[in-house]
């Protein structure tokens, strides 16, 4: 028995050591470098035929359904059948994940990629598909496969704004880019946000149209696809429904803070029965298929052929009823409780809905259908054959202010559930023996900077005209890096979880928010675990270490150059196999604030990690660095048992009921520096 325990301990220690080893960056080996290069090449100029001859040659006589090795051959067989029958979405057509047939075809391709038993089959099947399957379906299926295959760990995908610049820049920029190529003149083209200052919604376009925000959102939905079949794929997505709620809740709260910085009221929830007050003119063009549809002001929702407004109201009513009764029914008519632990996760699955929805026929497809209704609002019956709207792609959805209104509607339903739960008790909030004494924090300063989007993939490769360097220059929000130091006193050594939040202090009239009214607008800015010694200690943290964010993405051209140099042995390329594509942009960690300074409050709560921990991993394991909004992937469980957003997710009666010794709050000021030098 004793040796069994010893052996068990050794196994645990070995796996801990392994986990430690995989953290951080290590030099990439030759095999990895070749794979990284090949995947990037597959994503270049996807609208044209593959111009990497060696890839084309590789699959000249390759039929994946015959030559490939798959764990399950059904998806590739089906795909080949449709391909040979020429019934698949043609190349050049616009792919939307919200379109059922488009999605089902894409899933067949994704499953072929996921079920490929070795790299050879995966890669050859991808090269085969690159020139034969619709490019939108291909890039999406490939991206999700790269994010989930073990042999792709650490491979970096090009940012969406470089794969499809058309989705992110205005038509004007595209026109100028073509001119630059025709005249063979390298160019940097300035791009403005959509609309004019006469449209108050445009004052916050710097957030909705931020390419980093859109990339984060698109990648979140690739890490947690609503169509994910966990059992079939053998990859669980722990607390996926709750993450759907929490990540979007935080996005709306952050949007509201930007609105407050600009003296705009908080965003109103969308109602399917009322007109949509603010229109949206995306000013973007598909490569083929025309302009993204625009929506004039005060437009009403209309029934689509297969989605009716009345059904949306019924879904909403049934969901509200389930929330009030604290129970949902599943397909077998059984009641599943919406309790304090799992309720929010179940509701997330039900409202998005994901494959895990307890009863999709009854509770419907509230959120996904709303995306489609908004996307098709100006051509509901397809009379004018308009292409999909910005709301019908995760890459472009946040550009439309109505995105935040839709998600506020959904978020209010989640809030209704949370508000019906009992407030946290003192026992749930406190950490006996641990006291926060002080908090020092550096200056919080934001500014605008310029950022260049590489337009390489926007322009076709042509025989006569070589490529020229063309960039779109956009303005974006950033902040000065800041640090903070938390002074803590403890009567013993403990492993403590730190949750750090920021909320507005005053409303538009200068009146202070109460602790309960400010709750929905409190944003998480960091969460981590640290050792606290007995006696007094100081915990230091940098803004760049935040668990909410990821740093700026490297351009694909630069990455490809570095991979080539490493393959030639001229440079070492480091790879972090835990690295996430999903993560809020570091630049946007703080709201803009105001140039005369805007008051906020920061909050921290320190809790006993030993009581809430889930995994047997080192306490400071960071799960790829963007845990707060992007959860965990790679087969781990979410690392703690607390509700996401704890302790601000439940009602708070008063400051006295709420604040305990292990919490601390402090007034801070965020100043927007309009004279920042680039
Ligand atoms: Cu992310 Cu609606 O779920 O856009």
XYZ file of C-alpha atoms and ligand atoms in Angstrom, residues 217 221 244 248 367 371 394 403 407, ligand 1:
13
model
C -13.867 37.950 -30.065
C -15.623 31.710 -30.550
C -20.127 32.637 -22.835
C -19.635 38.828 -23.223
C -28.714 34.628 -29.307
C -27.318 37.769 -34.803
C -17.758 36.946 -35.313
C -24.016 44.065 -31.146
C -25.714 41.229 -25.872
Cu -19.812 36.628 -29.275
Cu -22.892 37.128 -29.976
O -21.642 35.782 -29.106
O -21.084 37.514 -30.600
